[in-house]
Amino acid sequence: VQLQASGGGLAQAGDSLRLSCAASGRPLGNYDIGWFRQGPGKEREFVATINWRSGRTDYADSVKGRFTISRDSARNTVYLQMREMKPEDTGVYLCAAGPNRVTYDYWGQGTQVTVSS
C-alpha cells in the first residue's frame, strides 16, 4: 500500500484545515487507516483512525469533538477534517495503514501543519 498525505499548511488558532491521505497499490479491504502527528520536540502520537470496511472511528482525547476522520471509497482517500485548531495541533501529520487500529505496516510521508496563536 502506498499512501500520499497532503493538505497541510499554515493556520491560525480557530481555523480549519482538511488533510487527505490517498491510497494506492492494493485494495484496503478491512485495513485501519490512521492519522498520527509529531510536534516539535515531541514523540509521534496517535490522532485518529478509521476502519476502511466498517467506517468505525476512534480519536485521541485531545482532538475529540474538533477533528473528524472520514473515507471516500470512490477516491480511495481518507480525510482528516480539523476544526477549532490550536497551536498544540502543530506538527507533521502522517497517515498509515494496517490490519488493526494498533498495528500499522504502511506509512506515507508527512504533511506539515502549523497553527499560530
Short mmCIF file of N, CA and C in Angstrom, two decimals, residues 17 30 44 47 53 62-63 70-71 96 99 105 116:
data_model
loop_
_atom_site.label_atom_id
_atom_site.label_comp_id
_atom_site.label_asym_id
_atom_site.label_seq_id
_atom_site.Cartn_x
_atom_site.Cartn_y
_atom_site.Cartn_z
N LEU A 17 -8.64 23.09 8.72
CA LEU A 17 -7.88 22.55 7.60
C LEU A 17 -8.37 21.13 7.36
N ASN A 30 -10.14 -4.57 4.87
CA ASN A 30 -10.50 -4.36 6.26
C ASN A 30 -9.42 -3.59 7.01
N ARG A 44 5.95 10.96 18.29
CA ARG A 44 4.80 10.77 17.43
C ARG A 44 3.61 10.31 18.27
N VAL A 47 -3.64 10.24 16.40
CA VAL A 47 -4.65 11.29 16.29
C VAL A 47 -6.04 10.67 16.07
N ARG A 53 -13.50 -0.76 5.99
CA ARG A 53 -14.70 -1.52 5.63
C ARG A 53 -15.91 -1.06 6.45
N SER A 62 -7.41 14.42 22.82
CA SER A 62 -7.04 15.81 22.56
C SER A 62 -7.72 16.39 21.32
N VAL A 63 -8.28 15.53 20.47
CA VAL A 63 -8.91 16.04 19.24
C VAL A 63 -10.40 15.71 19.16
N SER A 70 -12.76 10.60 7.97
CA SER A 70 -13.75 10.02 7.08
C SER A 70 -13.05 9.36 5.90
N ARG A 71 -13.81 8.62 5.12
CA ARG A 71 -13.24 7.95 3.96
C ARG A 71 -14.12 8.14 2.75
N ALA A 96 -1.19 6.30 7.93
CA ALA A 96 -0.66 4.95 7.94
C ALA A 96 -1.79 3.95 7.77
N PRO A 99 -3.45 -3.70 9.67
CA PRO A 99 -4.51 -4.70 9.84
C PRO A 99 -5.45 -4.42 11.03
N ASP A 105 1.44 -1.00 9.21
CA ASP A 105 2.57 -1.53 8.44
C ASP A 105 3.03 -0.60 7.33
N SER A 116 -0.72 29.01 14.39
CA SER A 116 -0.22 30.13 15.19
C SER A 116 -1.33 30.67 16.07
#
